[in-house]
Amino acid sequence: MKIVKRLFLALLVLIFLLVGSAIALPFLFKDKLTALAKEEINRNVQATVDFKGVDLSLLRSFPNFTLELQDYSVAGINEFEGIQLAAGKSLTFTLDLMSVISSTRPVEILSVRLEEPVFHILVLPDGRANYDITLPADAAADTTATEADYSNVLIQLQEYSINNGRLIYDDRSLDVYVDAQNINHQGAGDFTIDVYDLDTHTEVGALTVQQTGITYLKNAQATLDAIFNIEQAVSKYNLKDNQLKINELQLTADGFVQLVEDDINMELAFSSPQNDFKSFLSMIPNAYIEGYEDVKADGKFTLSGVVKGTYNGGREEYPGFRIESAISDGNVQYPGLPMSIRNINTQVKVNSPSSNFDDLTVDVPRFAFTVGQNAFQGAFALRTPISDPDVKTTADGIINLAELAQAFPMEGLKELSGIIKADLKVDTRLSYIEQEQYERVNMDGRLQVNQINYQSEGLPPVQIKDMQMAFTPQHVALNNFQAQLGKSDITAQGTIDNILAYFSPEKTMKGNLRVTSNYFLADEWLPEEETTSSTAPAPAATPEETEIFDRFDFTMDASIQELVYDVYTIRNGVARGNMTPNRLTVTQLSGQIGDSDFNASGLILNAFDYLFKDGVLGGNIKMNSRLMNLNQFMEDSGAAGTSPGGTETEAYSVIPVPPNIDMTIDANIGKVVYTNMELENISGQLVVAEQAILLDNVTAKGLGGAMAMSGSYDTKDVENPNFRFKYDLKQLDFRQAFNTLNTFQQLAPIGKYITGSFSSTMIMDGKLGNDLMPKLESINAQGFLETINGLIVGFAPAQAIGEKLNIDYLKNNINIANSRNWFTIENGTLSLQEYDAKVKDIAMKIGGTYNITNKMNLNIKANIPRKLLEQNAIGAAASSGFNLLQKEASKLGLNIQQGEFVNVLINLTGDIQKPQVGLKLLGTDGKSSATDAAKDQVKAEAQKAIDEGKQVVKETAGKAVDSLKTVAAQKAEEAKKRLEEQAKKEAEKALGTVVDSTAQKKAEDLLKDATKGEADKIKDNLDKWNPFGKKKKDGGN
């Protein structure tokens, strides 16, 4: 009994240890495995690999170890940035436990399971692929050199699986697109030996395949059971037992694929073991409907093919292939549809024996079918498609589209009717047409389309009223084409000179086309703008649109009476010229938008690459216009406001400059209207490049004068667009400029109170707000302004100074003609460099700052005639004018009556409407006050002596006149000596004032020199200004 108890106790302890180890071991090795996973992956790929979490378990696969990477992703870099190569819910590895524990053994991977993975393979037109994420050879060599003698990871797979996955294969070099959704896949085999069988089972819930714009499969269901015999030593994969089923069509294949360095050698044969037409019909897009088992179809179908050779994309080597297919006596009747398609017969043989596609042959000796009471039949054969397409084809019959709609299901179709009639024969080579050997050309017949009505969900109705095409040896003539596309009408005529060029990728189709329309609504046919981010994960991508034919050279003549696009209506539009995909020579492009007109000519380059391949649109255009109202093209942000000057202003939003444009436009415009500004005789060059508009040497007349400007409007950062301009303005009217330019109103509000004209040179840069107006706090500028003539009228600060000094002519009608002003603006604050001015007898030096908060801080050093102050002092308040200055002088111990001029510092603060005036007495200058006083007293004493002499004469009548003169002279001499002494004392007393005045004059001279230096600096910056904002070699900016 004790033994049993001990055994039971030992068993409990063992179970406890095992369970404890199973729980503890994952935590003990979590850090090691997490670090190993990230290190191994990121160390060996050119991509960004990440996963949100790691889960470790010993219980799920005991006695092995489970490592699960959760929410993983592999994102591309460089040209594939923003595109995920792979992403998924989880990636689970089963690992050998002992290899994890051991520090000397590599970690062995026994199985892999992927939950909800999404793979997006993208191949660019130049062949670069996003799956090529392995390191370059040199980098790989460096990595290998740092590794130990054994690999850190050993793949010993026994099984792997994919659950609910998706694969997108987008090969733009071959124009192939595959989208496989709801993928479930399992594979098992002994990967540890050199030769083994891999047993797989695959299900695809929805398979779509497109090539060159043609959809071959649409949401087809597919299953594949296949066994592959794999020879790892020679990278050879042999097909054994296999069966592929796509919808109802079953296929089998045998052969092999072998990887030899950069080559892929293959020898594959495939066929359909079934021979019924219904299985093939299920492959046709839209034919495989829900309840397909109820479709009545009979007839025979055969399919076989061989692919043999080597594929090497680098040297453009492709395997040969042969495909043969036939349908005989096919009939189909869909449930719920009143009509059937009968007598379907065709044979197709395609043979390409080598990589030289000029050896490709296509033979369709017969295709025929009957819908309702109308039969259609034809044949087609193609030889030497690259060098000289040799085409034989016939088409004869009638297709009643209304009957076809009643015989075949069409998704989203609302209405289909009309008649297509064909009766044509073609047997010729392209070279016969190009060399005008028309006697060797057999081309004859007609193709007619009448009263076609087509309407489907999501698109406007289409009505082709009439189309007549005639085939002749010389050309194919489009004699008439009349259509109603939604609300738009269109009529066309033209010719195609070498229609067989369509079959050769090296040939260009030539012709001419004339198109007219009374009304065309472009909005009906343009796709809605995408709202998703350009960097959104690419697995949700959709296939590219149908391939656009880009081998043409057509002479165009188009006219549209009214073209509506977005909010714009173009009237009397004309477009004439020669059009190839990437070179459009425009002889006339004219029209009218609202009250704006345009007439352009020139060259437009890379139009097709810009529209369909992300190319750069270039060219040179000359444009003329009588009137261009730019307000029509500015986006309304839906709000309006009032400018600081009190005028109503419309609110606009930022106009982004599109990327991938590099175009030059030379413009001559009679009149331009922009916001509330009107300019005339505009000429200059406009360059659109790098999401910016550059103006070069643009000249115009307006605002009472003339102007020239260069600069840029940059929207690379569309949330914070910036501008950079240089202006040369000549004799502009103050009032017009102020009422028109919002920036002028904000930074120079004095302009509202000035009548007259000015000239200016200025450089300015800053940011624009959402209303397309400058952000004043961001503005930086330097410049020079000269008043040609001008009067300041009703300016509150001037009136306040006049009141303070009690000088009437400072209050109104201040003449500022011929003033020269250097200024800077930094972060929205205007700094006025000190300059000389004179208002009648008052000399001034004016300088200071004004900012966007309407606060000013101006200093005016005024040299005022003392007599001007004195004559206004009688009856004046004690707090103004001469009386105020006398009080200030007495506090300083000065006598302002001793100078000819009074020097006053006037400080203006506050805002324009409520200015605050401060006065500070600086002293007096001019002639010595002591000398003047002495002279005045000498004169007074002399007059007194003369008066005394006159009294003596009166008292001593009869005495001699010369005696009188002698007495008078003596009195005057005495007075002179007495006053000279007094004058000397007064002069010594006034010496301090004179010294102060001299020092002030010296300081003003120095300040004048300093101000001149600042002006020279501004002038130098104006000379070196660069509209592109890049520093020149000489250091200018």
Coordinates of C-alpha atoms in Angstrom, one line a residue, residues 240 384 529 716 850-851 939:
K240 CA 2.2 13.8 -60.9
T384 CA 4.0 38.0 -88.9
E529 CA -12.2 61.7 -56.9
K716 CA 4.1 71.2 -52.2
Y850 CA 4.1 99.0 -37.1
N851 CA 2.7 95.5 -36.7
K939 CA 19.3 148.6 -30.7

